[in-house]
Amino acid sequence: MTSALIYIVVMALVAAVVFLLAALVFGRGEELAPLPPGASPTRLPAEDVTADDVRALKFQQVLRGYKMTEVDWALERLADEVERLRERVAELEAGTGAAPAPVRAAG
């Protein structure tokens, strides 16, 4: 009985050492360093949002994913920008007399 107990203790120690070494070598698997509490990486310019601005968006991670208020804000900002651009395109097409371009479905 004592040999089985010693075997289990040794195996637990070996597993703990291997886990700690792997954690030191590979880290926690995060791509980005965690943000300080209360900080928000979500930024968009006030006007003229570009594709690179959207690609560079980062959201604060919380327990169950991303912070909903930040995602909602970004989606609202992008919706406003798309609406503004569509209105501008319609104005330009009306001024030139060109037929409106067909809208392509996403996906």
mmCIF file of N, CA, C and O in Angstrom:
data_model
loop_
_atom_site.group_PDB
_atom_site.id
_atom_site.type_symbol
_atom_site.label_atom_id
_atom_site.label_comp_id
_atom_site.label_asym_id
_atom_site.label_seq_id
_atom_site.Cartn_x
_atom_site.Cartn_y
_atom_site.Cartn_z
ATOM 1 N N MET A 1 0.819 -1.188 0.000
ATOM 2 C CA MET A 1 0.000 0.000 0.000
ATOM 3 C C MET A 1 0.863 1.253 0.000
ATOM 4 O O MET A 1 0.540 2.211 -0.693
ATOM 5 N N THR A 2 1.941 1.282 0.770
ATOM 6 C CA THR A 2 2.803 2.467 0.811
ATOM 7 C C THR A 2 3.517 2.679 -0.506
ATOM 8 O O THR A 2 3.768 3.826 -0.886
ATOM 9 N N SER A 3 3.844 1.626 -1.231
ATOM 10 C CA SER A 3 4.523 1.802 -2.515
ATOM 11 C C SER A 3 3.584 2.451 -3.536
ATOM 12 O O SER A 3 4.009 3.258 -4.361
ATOM 13 N N ALA A 4 2.301 2.096 -3.490
ATOM 14 C CA ALA A 4 1.324 2.711 -4.397
ATOM 15 C C ALA A 4 1.147 4.185 -4.050
ATOM 16 O O ALA A 4 1.038 5.038 -4.946
ATOM 17 N N LEU A 5 1.132 4.502 -2.770
ATOM 18 C CA LEU A 5 0.998 5.892 -2.342
ATOM 19 C C LEU A 5 2.217 6.706 -2.763
ATOM 20 O O LEU A 5 2.082 7.828 -3.251
ATOM 21 N N ILE A 6 3.395 6.139 -2.610
ATOM 22 C CA ILE A 6 4.631 6.827 -3.036
ATOM 23 C C ILE A 6 4.613 7.025 -4.550
ATOM 24 O O ILE A 6 4.981 8.097 -5.053
ATOM 25 N N TYR A 7 4.162 6.010 -5.279
ATOM 26 C CA TYR A 7 4.073 6.107 -6.732
ATOM 27 C C TYR A 7 3.141 7.250 -7.139
ATOM 28 O O TYR A 7 3.454 8.046 -8.028
ATOM 29 N N ILE A 8 1.999 7.380 -6.498
ATOM 30 C CA ILE A 8 1.037 8.440 -6.813
ATOM 31 C C ILE A 8 1.626 9.815 -6.486
ATOM 32 O O ILE A 8 1.486 10.764 -7.262
ATOM 33 N N VAL A 9 2.302 9.935 -5.347
ATOM 34 C CA VAL A 9 2.904 11.214 -4.961
ATOM 35 C C VAL A 9 3.994 11.610 -5.945
ATOM 36 O O VAL A 9 4.085 12.765 -6.383
ATOM 37 N N VAL A 10 4.832 10.670 -6.346
ATOM 38 C CA VAL A 10 5.912 10.949 -7.304
ATOM 39 C C VAL A 10 5.317 11.359 -8.648
ATOM 40 O O VAL A 10 5.780 12.318 -9.279
ATOM 41 N N MET A 11 4.272 10.662 -9.097
ATOM 42 C CA MET A 11 3.637 11.012 -10.369
ATOM 43 C C MET A 11 3.017 12.412 -10.304
ATOM 44 O O MET A 11 3.102 13.182 -11.269
ATOM 45 N N ALA A 12 2.407 12.769 -9.184
ATOM 46 C CA ALA A 12 1.832 14.097 -9.030
ATOM 47 C C ALA A 12 2.917 15.162 -9.053
ATOM 48 O O ALA A 12 2.748 16.223 -9.673
ATOM 49 N N LEU A 13 4.038 14.905 -8.417
ATOM 50 C CA LEU A 13 5.156 15.859 -8.429
ATOM 51 C C LEU A 13 5.729 16.020 -9.828
ATOM 52 O O LEU A 13 6.025 17.135 -10.263
ATOM 53 N N VAL A 14 5.904 14.913 -10.542
ATOM 54 C CA VAL A 14 6.423 14.977 -11.911
ATOM 55 C C VAL A 14 5.452 15.757 -12.808
ATOM 56 O O VAL A 14 5.878 16.608 -13.597
ATOM 57 N N ALA A 15 4.164 15.494 -12.656
ATOM 58 C CA ALA A 15 3.170 16.213 -13.464
ATOM 59 C C ALA A 15 3.199 17.703 -13.142
ATOM 60 O O ALA A 15 3.109 18.544 -14.042
ATOM 61 N N ALA A 16 3.340 18.062 -11.868
ATOM 62 C CA ALA A 16 3.390 19.469 -11.484
ATOM 63 C C ALA A 16 4.624 20.153 -12.061
ATOM 64 O O ALA A 16 4.549 21.286 -12.556
ATOM 65 N N VAL A 17 5.759 19.487 -12.020
ATOM 66 C CA VAL A 17 6.992 20.065 -12.562
ATOM 67 C C VAL A 17 6.869 20.248 -14.073
ATOM 68 O O VAL A 17 7.240 21.294 -14.618
ATOM 69 N N VAL A 18 6.331 19.251 -14.772
ATOM 70 C CA VAL A 18 6.156 19.356 -16.226
ATOM 71 C C VAL A 18 5.189 20.491 -16.555
ATOM 72 O O VAL A 18 5.432 21.280 -17.474
ATOM 73 N N PHE A 19 4.096 20.613 -15.803
ATOM 74 C CA PHE A 19 3.142 21.696 -16.021
ATOM 75 C C PHE A 19 3.791 23.056 -15.810
ATOM 76 O O PHE A 19 3.610 23.970 -16.612
ATOM 77 N N LEU A 20 4.541 23.223 -14.737
ATOM 78 C CA LEU A 20 5.194 24.504 -14.466
ATOM 79 C C LEU A 20 6.226 24.849 -15.530
ATOM 80 O O LEU A 20 6.311 26.001 -15.959
ATOM 81 N N LEU A 21 6.993 23.869 -15.972
ATOM 82 C CA LEU A 21 7.965 24.125 -17.037
ATOM 83 C C LEU A 21 7.258 24.535 -18.336
ATOM 84 O O LEU A 21 7.687 25.471 -19.016
ATOM 85 N N ALA A 22 6.189 23.834 -18.670
ATOM 86 C CA ALA A 22 5.452 24.187 -19.886
ATOM 87 C C ALA A 22 4.842 25.574 -19.769
ATOM 88 O O ALA A 22 4.839 26.346 -20.733
ATOM 89 N N ALA A 23 4.341 25.924 -18.595
ATOM 90 C CA ALA A 23 3.751 27.252 -18.403
ATOM 91 C C ALA A 23 4.813 28.334 -18.518
ATOM 92 O O ALA A 23 4.561 29.406 -19.069
ATOM 93 N N LEU A 24 5.998 28.086 -18.029
ATOM 94 C CA LEU A 24 7.079 29.068 -18.138
ATOM 95 C C LEU A 24 7.555 29.220 -19.578
ATOM 96 O O LEU A 24 7.828 30.321 -20.039
ATOM 97 N N VAL A 25 7.658 28.107 -20.293
ATOM 98 C CA VAL A 25 8.170 28.149 -21.660
ATOM 99 C C VAL A 25 7.141 28.719 -22.627
ATOM 100 O O VAL A 25 7.454 29.580 -23.450
ATOM 101 N N PHE A 26 5.901 28.252 -22.542
ATOM 102 C CA PHE A 26 4.882 28.629 -23.517
ATOM 103 C C PHE A 26 3.963 29.750 -23.058
ATOM 104 O O PHE A 26 3.176 30.258 -23.847
ATOM 105 N N GLY A 27 4.005 30.135 -21.831
ATOM 106 C CA GLY A 27 3.127 31.181 -21.330
ATOM 107 C C GLY A 27 1.710 30.675 -21.167
ATOM 108 O O GLY A 27 1.460 29.468 -21.154
ATOM 109 N N ARG A 28 0.765 31.613 -21.072
ATOM 110 C CA ARG A 28 -0.629 31.227 -20.859
ATOM 111 C C ARG A 28 -1.391 31.085 -22.165
ATOM 112 O O ARG A 28 -2.586 30.870 -22.167
ATOM 113 N N GLY A 29 -0.747 31.262 -23.297
ATOM 114 C CA GLY A 29 -1.414 31.103 -24.574
ATOM 115 C C GLY A 29 -2.115 32.350 -25.062
ATOM 116 O O GLY A 29 -2.846 32.305 -26.036
ATOM 117 N N GLU A 30 -1.927 33.482 -24.417
ATOM 118 C CA GLU A 30 -2.577 34.717 -24.835
ATOM 119 C C GLU A 30 -1.771 35.377 -25.952
ATOM 120 O O GLU A 30 -0.557 35.381 -25.919
ATOM 121 N N GLU A 31 -2.472 35.937 -26.918
ATOM 122 C CA GLU A 31 -1.807 36.650 -27.990
ATOM 123 C C GLU A 31 -1.436 38.063 -27.572
ATOM 124 O O GLU A 31 -0.434 38.594 -28.000
ATOM 125 N N LEU A 32 -2.287 38.683 -26.778
ATOM 126 C CA LEU A 32 -2.062 40.053 -26.340
ATOM 127 C C LEU A 32 -1.936 40.089 -24.824
ATOM 128 O O LEU A 32 -2.549 39.293 -24.132
ATOM 129 N N ALA A 33 -1.166 41.038 -24.340
ATOM 130 C CA ALA A 33 -1.079 41.213 -22.898
ATOM 131 C C ALA A 33 -2.428 41.712 -22.381
ATOM 132 O O ALA A 33 -3.106 42.476 -23.046
ATOM 133 N N PRO A 34 -2.827 41.259 -21.191
ATOM 134 C CA PRO A 34 -4.114 41.730 -20.672
ATOM 135 C C PRO A 34 -4.086 43.222 -20.388
ATOM 136 O O PRO A 34 -3.055 43.794 -20.054
ATOM 137 N N LEU A 35 -5.246 43.851 -20.559
ATOM 138 C CA LEU A 35 -5.356 45.283 -20.320
ATOM 139 C C LEU A 35 -5.497 45.561 -18.825
ATOM 140 O O LEU A 35 -6.000 44.728 -18.084
ATOM 141 N N PRO A 36 -5.083 46.745 -18.409
ATOM 142 C CA PRO A 36 -5.340 47.112 -17.022
ATOM 143 C C PRO A 36 -6.849 47.228 -16.786
ATOM 144 O O PRO A 36 -7.595 47.540 -17.712
ATOM 145 N N PRO A 37 -7.311 46.986 -15.574
ATOM 146 C CA PRO A 37 -8.749 47.068 -15.303
ATOM 147 C C PRO A 37 -9.305 48.449 -15.662
ATOM 148 O O PRO A 37 -8.710 49.469 -15.369
ATOM 149 N N GLY A 38 -10.435 48.441 -16.334
ATOM 150 C CA GLY A 38 -11.092 49.689 -16.711
ATOM 151 C C GLY A 38 -10.596 50.300 -18.009
ATOM 152 O O GLY A 38 -11.194 51.231 -18.525
ATOM 153 N N ALA A 39 -9.500 49.791 -18.566
ATOM 154 C CA ALA A 39 -8.972 50.334 -19.818
ATOM 155 C C ALA A 39 -9.754 49.750 -20.991
ATOM 156 O O ALA A 39 -10.242 48.632 -20.931
ATOM 157 N N SER A 40 -9.877 50.517 -22.048
ATOM 158 C CA SER A 40 -10.591 50.052 -23.229
ATOM 159 C C SER A 40 -9.729 50.266 -24.461
ATOM 160 O O SER A 40 -9.281 51.374 -24.726
ATOM 161 N N PRO A 41 -9.494 49.200 -25.236
ATOM 162 C CA PRO A 41 -8.715 49.352 -26.469
ATOM 163 C C PRO A 41 -9.581 49.754 -27.657
ATOM 164 O O PRO A 41 -9.089 49.887 -28.756
ATOM 165 N N THR A 42 -10.881 49.933 -27.447
ATOM 166 C CA THR A 42 -11.802 50.192 -28.541
ATOM 167 C C THR A 42 -11.713 51.638 -28.968
ATOM 168 O O THR A 42 -12.089 52.537 -28.226
ATOM 169 N N ARG A 43 -11.200 51.866 -30.195
ATOM 170 C CA ARG A 43 -11.050 53.218 -30.694
ATOM 171 C C ARG A 43 -11.418 53.246 -32.180
ATOM 172 O O ARG A 43 -11.035 52.379 -32.936
ATOM 173 N N LEU A 44 -12.169 54.269 -32.556
ATOM 174 C CA LEU A 44 -12.475 54.535 -33.957
ATOM 175 C C LEU A 44 -12.377 56.035 -34.164
ATOM 176 O O LEU A 44 -12.691 56.805 -33.250
ATOM 177 N N PRO A 45 -11.949 56.479 -35.347
ATOM 178 C CA PRO A 45 -11.899 57.919 -35.599
ATOM 179 C C PRO A 45 -13.301 58.519 -35.616
ATOM 180 O O PRO A 45 -14.282 57.822 -35.855
ATOM 181 N N ALA A 46 -13.377 59.812 -35.364
ATOM 182 C CA ALA A 46 -14.678 60.485 -35.314
ATOM 183 C C ALA A 46 -15.364 60.470 -36.671
ATOM 184 O O ALA A 46 -16.588 60.408 -36.753
ATOM 185 N N GLU A 47 -14.600 60.527 -37.749
ATOM 186 C CA GLU A 47 -15.157 60.507 -39.103
ATOM 187 C C GLU A 47 -14.246 59.696 -40.010
ATOM 188 O O GLU A 47 -13.092 59.437 -39.684
ATOM 189 N N ASP A 48 -14.781 59.339 -41.161
ATOM 190 C CA ASP A 48 -14.016 58.648 -42.207
ATOM 191 C C ASP A 48 -13.337 57.378 -41.689
ATOM 192 O O ASP A 48 -12.118 57.234 -41.734
ATOM 193 N N VAL A 49 -14.130 56.438 -41.213
ATOM 194 C CA VAL A 49 -13.618 55.146 -40.750
ATOM 195 C C VAL A 49 -13.128 54.367 -41.960
ATOM 196 O O VAL A 49 -13.834 54.252 -42.961
ATOM 197 N N THR A 50 -11.930 53.837 -41.887
ATOM 198 C CA THR A 50 -11.383 53.048 -42.988
ATOM 199 C C THR A 50 -11.419 51.565 -42.631
ATOM 200 O O THR A 50 -11.661 51.193 -41.485
ATOM 201 N N ALA A 51 -11.165 50.738 -43.633
ATOM 202 C CA ALA A 51 -11.128 49.292 -43.403
ATOM 203 C C ALA A 51 -10.033 48.935 -42.399
ATOM 204 O O ALA A 51 -10.211 48.033 -41.573
ATOM 205 N N ASP A 52 -8.916 49.633 -42.457
ATOM 206 C CA ASP A 52 -7.837 49.363 -41.498
ATOM 207 C C ASP A 52 -8.247 49.719 -40.068
ATOM 208 O O ASP A 52 -7.846 49.047 -39.122
ATOM 209 N N ASP A 53 -9.060 50.767 -39.919
ATOM 210 C CA ASP A 53 -9.570 51.113 -38.584
ATOM 211 C C ASP A 53 -10.419 49.982 -38.027
ATOM 212 O O ASP A 53 -10.313 49.629 -36.856
ATOM 213 N N VAL A 54 -11.258 49.404 -38.877
ATOM 214 C CA VAL A 54 -12.121 48.309 -38.434
ATOM 215 C C VAL A 54 -11.285 47.076 -38.116
ATOM 216 O O VAL A 54 -11.505 46.403 -37.109
ATOM 217 N N ARG A 55 -10.301 46.792 -38.955
ATOM 218 C CA ARG A 55 -9.449 45.628 -38.695
ATOM 219 C C ARG A 55 -8.632 45.776 -37.416
ATOM 220 O O ARG A 55 -8.301 44.792 -36.772
ATOM 221 N N ALA A 56 -8.318 47.002 -37.046
ATOM 222 C CA ALA A 56 -7.502 47.249 -35.858
ATOM 223 C C ALA A 56 -8.327 47.305 -34.572
ATOM 224 O O ALA A 56 -7.760 47.449 -33.496
ATOM 225 N N LEU A 57 -9.646 47.173 -34.681
ATOM 226 C CA LEU A 57 -10.490 47.222 -33.481
ATOM 227 C C LEU A 57 -10.121 46.117 -32.507
ATOM 228 O O LEU A 57 -9.937 44.962 -32.899
ATOM 229 N N LYS A 58 -10.035 46.461 -31.254
ATOM 230 C CA LYS A 58 -9.802 45.490 -30.185
ATOM 231 C C LYS A 58 -10.831 45.769 -29.096
ATOM 232 O O LYS A 58 -11.131 46.917 -28.794
ATOM 233 N N PHE A 59 -11.362 44.710 -28.510
ATOM 234 C CA PHE A 59 -12.354 44.860 -27.462
ATOM 235 C C PHE A 59 -11.814 44.286 -26.164
ATOM 236 O O PHE A 59 -11.071 43.302 -26.164
ATOM 237 N N GLN A 60 -12.219 44.896 -25.062
ATOM 238 C CA GLN A 60 -11.802 44.416 -23.754
ATOM 239 C C GLN A 60 -12.453 43.064 -23.490
ATOM 240 O O GLN A 60 -13.647 42.890 -23.701
ATOM 241 N N GLN A 61 -11.656 42.105 -23.051
ATOM 242 C CA GLN A 61 -12.192 40.783 -22.753
ATOM 243 C C GLN A 61 -12.670 40.735 -21.311
ATOM 244 O O GLN A 61 -12.013 41.239 -20.414
ATOM 245 N N VAL A 62 -13.839 40.140 -21.148
ATOM 246 C CA VAL A 62 -14.407 39.943 -19.821
ATOM 247 C C VAL A 62 -14.692 38.460 -19.651
ATOM 248 O O VAL A 62 -14.380 37.656 -20.528
ATOM 249 N N LEU A 63 -15.287 38.098 -18.548
ATOM 250 C CA LEU A 63 -15.469 36.691 -18.199
ATOM 251 C C LEU A 63 -16.122 35.870 -19.303
ATOM 252 O O LEU A 63 -15.674 34.783 -19.615
ATOM 253 N N ARG A 64 -17.156 36.402 -19.939
ATOM 254 C CA ARG A 64 -17.905 35.621 -20.921
ATOM 255 C C ARG A 64 -17.698 36.113 -22.347
ATOM 256 O O ARG A 64 -18.590 36.022 -23.176
ATOM 257 N N GLY A 65 -16.545 36.654 -22.671
ATOM 258 C CA GLY A 65 -16.282 37.095 -24.040
ATOM 259 C C GLY A 65 -15.797 38.523 -24.073
ATOM 260 O O GLY A 65 -14.876 38.885 -23.364
ATOM 261 N N TYR A 66 -16.437 39.341 -24.901
ATOM 262 C CA TYR A 66 -16.071 40.745 -25.023
ATOM 263 C C TYR A 66 -17.076 41.624 -24.291
ATOM 264 O O TYR A 66 -18.234 41.246 -24.112
ATOM 265 N N LYS A 67 -16.647 42.806 -23.926
ATOM 266 C CA LYS A 67 -17.519 43.738 -23.216
ATOM 267 C C LYS A 67 -18.609 44.221 -24.171
ATOM 268 O O LYS A 67 -18.330 44.854 -25.185
ATOM 269 N N MET A 68 -19.855 43.913 -23.842
ATOM 270 C CA MET A 68 -20.974 44.178 -24.754
ATOM 271 C C MET A 68 -21.128 45.651 -25.082
ATOM 272 O O MET A 68 -21.448 45.998 -26.221
ATOM 273 N N THR A 69 -20.905 46.533 -24.133
ATOM 274 C CA THR A 69 -21.102 47.958 -24.406
ATOM 275 C C THR A 69 -20.115 48.454 -25.460
ATOM 276 O O THR A 69 -20.470 49.280 -26.300
ATOM 277 N N GLU A 70 -18.897 47.931 -25.433
ATOM 278 C CA GLU A 70 -17.903 48.333 -26.437
ATOM 279 C C GLU A 70 -18.273 47.806 -27.814
ATOM 280 O O GLU A 70 -18.158 48.515 -28.810
ATOM 281 N N VAL A 71 -18.712 46.557 -27.886
ATOM 282 C CA VAL A 71 -19.096 45.966 -29.168
ATOM 283 C C VAL A 71 -20.322 46.697 -29.731
ATOM 284 O O VAL A 71 -20.362 47.033 -30.917
ATOM 285 N N ASP A 72 -21.305 46.961 -28.868
ATOM 286 C CA ASP A 72 -22.498 47.699 -29.321
ATOM 287 C C ASP A 72 -22.124 49.082 -29.835
ATOM 288 O O ASP A 72 -22.639 49.538 -30.859
ATOM 289 N N TRP A 73 -21.224 49.763 -29.124
ATOM 290 C CA TRP A 73 -20.791 51.098 -29.551
ATOM 291 C C TRP A 73 -20.116 51.027 -30.916
ATOM 292 O O TRP A 73 -20.403 51.828 -31.806
ATOM 293 N N ALA A 74 -19.213 50.052 -31.100
ATOM 294 C CA ALA A 74 -18.498 49.937 -32.374
ATOM 295 C C ALA A 74 -19.463 49.618 -33.511
ATOM 296 O O ALA A 74 -19.360 50.194 -34.603
ATOM 297 N N LEU A 75 -20.410 48.721 -33.273
ATOM 298 C CA LEU A 75 -21.374 48.387 -34.325
ATOM 299 C C LEU A 75 -22.247 49.593 -34.680
ATOM 300 O O LEU A 75 -22.535 49.821 -35.863
ATOM 301 N N GLU A 76 -22.655 50.362 -33.685
ATOM 302 C CA GLU A 76 -23.454 51.556 -33.950
ATOM 303 C C GLU A 76 -22.659 52.578 -34.763
ATOM 304 O O GLU A 76 -23.165 53.183 -35.703
ATOM 305 N N ARG A 77 -21.391 52.776 -34.393
ATOM 306 C CA ARG A 77 -20.518 53.709 -35.128
ATOM 307 C C ARG A 77 -20.357 53.272 -36.574
ATOM 308 O O ARG A 77 -20.425 54.074 -37.504
ATOM 309 N N LEU A 78 -20.126 51.965 -36.779
ATOM 310 C CA LEU A 78 -19.951 51.452 -38.140
ATOM 311 C C LEU A 78 -21.249 51.543 -38.932
ATOM 312 O O LEU A 78 -21.229 51.852 -40.130
ATOM 313 N N ALA A 79 -22.381 51.303 -38.300
ATOM 314 C CA ALA A 79 -23.666 51.433 -38.981
ATOM 315 C C ALA A 79 -23.896 52.876 -39.413
ATOM 316 O O ALA A 79 -24.356 53.131 -40.536
ATOM 317 N N ASP A 80 -23.569 53.832 -38.546
ATOM 318 C CA ASP A 80 -23.708 55.245 -38.907
ATOM 319 C C ASP A 80 -22.811 55.601 -40.089
ATOM 320 O O ASP A 80 -23.213 56.333 -40.992
ATOM 321 N N GLU A 81 -21.592 55.078 -40.089
ATOM 322 C CA GLU A 81 -20.651 55.367 -41.172
ATOM 323 C C GLU A 81 -21.147 54.775 -42.488
ATOM 324 O O GLU A 81 -21.093 55.426 -43.533
ATOM 325 N N VAL A 82 -21.654 53.551 -42.459
ATOM 326 C CA VAL A 82 -22.182 52.919 -43.673
ATOM 327 C C VAL A 82 -23.382 53.710 -44.193
ATOM 328 O O VAL A 82 -23.506 53.965 -45.400
ATOM 329 N N GLU A 83 -24.261 54.126 -43.281
ATOM 330 C CA GLU A 83 -25.426 54.910 -43.682
ATOM 331 C C GLU A 83 -25.011 56.239 -44.316
ATOM 332 O O GLU A 83 -25.545 56.641 -45.355
ATOM 333 N N ARG A 84 -24.031 56.907 -43.723
ATOM 334 C CA ARG A 84 -23.535 58.175 -44.259
ATOM 335 C C ARG A 84 -22.924 57.979 -45.642
ATOM 336 O O ARG A 84 -23.173 58.767 -46.564
ATOM 337 N N LEU A 85 -22.162 56.915 -45.823
ATOM 338 C CA LEU A 85 -21.537 56.651 -47.121
ATOM 339 C C LEU A 85 -22.584 56.311 -48.179
ATOM 340 O O LEU A 85 -22.478 56.748 -49.333
ATOM 341 N N ARG A 86 -23.599 55.547 -47.811
ATOM 342 C CA ARG A 86 -24.661 55.214 -48.772
ATOM 343 C C ARG A 86 -25.426 56.470 -49.196
ATOM 344 O O ARG A 86 -25.785 56.615 -50.353
ATOM 345 N N GLU A 87 -25.680 57.376 -48.248
ATOM 346 C CA GLU A 87 -26.343 58.631 -48.592
ATOM 347 C C GLU A 87 -25.486 59.450 -49.544
ATOM 348 O O GLU A 87 -25.988 60.030 -50.508
ATOM 349 N N ARG A 88 -24.193 59.470 -49.292
ATOM 350 C CA ARG A 88 -23.272 60.229 -50.158
ATOM 351 C C ARG A 88 -23.233 59.628 -51.566
ATOM 352 O O ARG A 88 -23.245 60.355 -52.550
ATOM 353 N N VAL A 89 -23.209 58.310 -51.652
ATOM 354 C CA VAL A 89 -23.217 57.642 -52.954
ATOM 355 C C VAL A 89 -24.510 57.962 -53.692
ATOM 356 O O VAL A 89 -24.500 58.248 -54.899
ATOM 357 N N ALA A 90 -25.628 57.929 -52.975
ATOM 358 C CA ALA A 90 -26.919 58.241 -53.608
ATOM 359 C C ALA A 90 -26.937 59.677 -54.119
ATOM 360 O O ALA A 90 -27.447 59.943 -55.214
ATOM 361 N N GLU A 91 -26.385 60.622 -53.361
ATOM 362 C CA GLU A 91 -26.301 62.018 -53.804
ATOM 363 C C GLU A 91 -25.474 62.139 -55.080
ATOM 364 O O GLU A 91 -25.852 62.830 -56.024
ATOM 365 N N LEU A 92 -24.325 61.476 -55.092
ATOM 366 C CA LEU A 92 -23.446 61.557 -56.257
ATOM 367 C C LEU A 92 -24.090 60.916 -57.480
ATOM 368 O O LEU A 92 -23.956 61.436 -58.595
ATOM 369 N N GLU A 93 -24.763 59.787 -57.288
ATOM 370 C CA GLU A 93 -25.418 59.131 -58.414
ATOM 371 C C GLU A 93 -26.587 59.964 -58.927
ATOM 372 O O GLU A 93 -26.847 60.006 -60.124
ATOM 373 N N ALA A 94 -27.302 60.625 -58.029
ATOM 374 C CA ALA A 94 -28.415 61.487 -58.451
ATOM 375 C C ALA A 94 -27.886 62.694 -59.220
ATOM 376 O O ALA A 94 -28.522 63.150 -60.173
ATOM 377 N N GLY A 95 -26.731 63.190 -58.858
ATOM 378 C CA GLY A 95 -26.144 64.348 -59.537
ATOM 379 C C GLY A 95 -25.643 64.019 -60.928
ATOM 380 O O GLY A 95 -25.679 64.859 -61.818
ATOM 381 N N THR A 96 -25.192 62.795 -61.140
ATOM 382 C CA THR A 96 -24.670 62.418 -62.458
ATOM 383 C C THR A 96 -25.724 61.742 -63.311
ATOM 384 O O THR A 96 -25.496 61.505 -64.493
ATOM 385 N N GLY A 97 -26.853 61.386 -62.720
ATOM 386 C CA GLY A 97 -27.895 60.708 -63.467
ATOM 387 C C GLY A 97 -27.610 59.242 -63.694
ATOM 388 O O GLY A 97 -28.298 58.594 -64.464
ATOM 389 N N ALA A 98 -26.608 58.714 -63.022
ATOM 390 C CA ALA A 98 -26.268 57.305 -63.181
ATOM 391 C C ALA A 98 -27.249 56.444 -62.392
ATOM 392 O O ALA A 98 -27.818 56.862 -61.377
ATOM 393 N N ALA A 99 -27.446 55.224 -62.876
ATOM 394 C CA ALA A 99 -28.313 54.289 -62.170
ATOM 395 C C ALA A 99 -27.589 53.817 -60.907
ATOM 396 O O ALA A 99 -26.369 53.651 -60.914
ATOM 397 N N PRO A 100 -28.330 53.614 -59.811
ATOM 398 C CA PRO A 100 -27.679 53.150 -58.576
ATOM 399 C C PRO A 100 -27.023 51.800 -58.777
ATOM 400 O O PRO A 100 -27.534 50.935 -59.499
ATOM 401 N N ALA A 101 -25.884 51.643 -58.169
ATOM 402 C CA ALA A 101 -25.164 50.375 -58.260
ATOM 403 C C ALA A 101 -25.914 49.319 -57.463
ATOM 404 O O ALA A 101 -26.469 49.607 -56.419
ATOM 405 N N PRO A 102 -25.925 48.074 -57.963
ATOM 406 C CA PRO A 102 -26.620 47.000 -57.212
ATOM 407 C C PRO A 102 -25.884 46.719 -55.911
ATOM 408 O O PRO A 102 -24.668 46.797 -55.827
ATOM 409 N N VAL A 103 -26.660 46.404 -54.887
ATOM 410 C CA VAL A 103 -26.089 46.104 -53.570
ATOM 411 C C VAL A 103 -25.770 44.623 -53.530
ATOM 412 O O VAL A 103 -26.620 43.782 -53.814
ATOM 413 N N ARG A 104 -24.528 44.297 -53.186
ATOM 414 C CA ARG A 104 -24.114 42.895 -53.102
ATOM 415 C C ARG A 104 -24.424 42.367 -51.718
ATOM 416 O O ARG A 104 -24.227 43.053 -50.720
ATOM 417 N N ALA A 105 -24.869 41.136 -51.646
ATOM 418 C CA ALA A 105 -25.164 40.507 -50.357
ATOM 419 C C ALA A 105 -23.850 40.115 -49.692
ATOM 420 O O ALA A 105 -22.898 39.704 -50.350
ATOM 421 N N ALA A 106 -23.787 40.282 -48.374
ATOM 422 C CA ALA A 106 -22.584 39.911 -47.617
ATOM 423 C C ALA A 106 -22.493 38.398 -47.544
ATOM 424 O O ALA A 106 -23.470 37.689 -47.411
ATOM 425 N N GLY A 107 -21.225 37.920 -47.551
ATOM 426 C CA GLY A 107 -21.015 36.486 -47.359
ATOM 427 C C GLY A 107 -20.905 35.803 -48.643
ATOM 428 O O GLY A 107 -20.823 34.731 -48.939
#
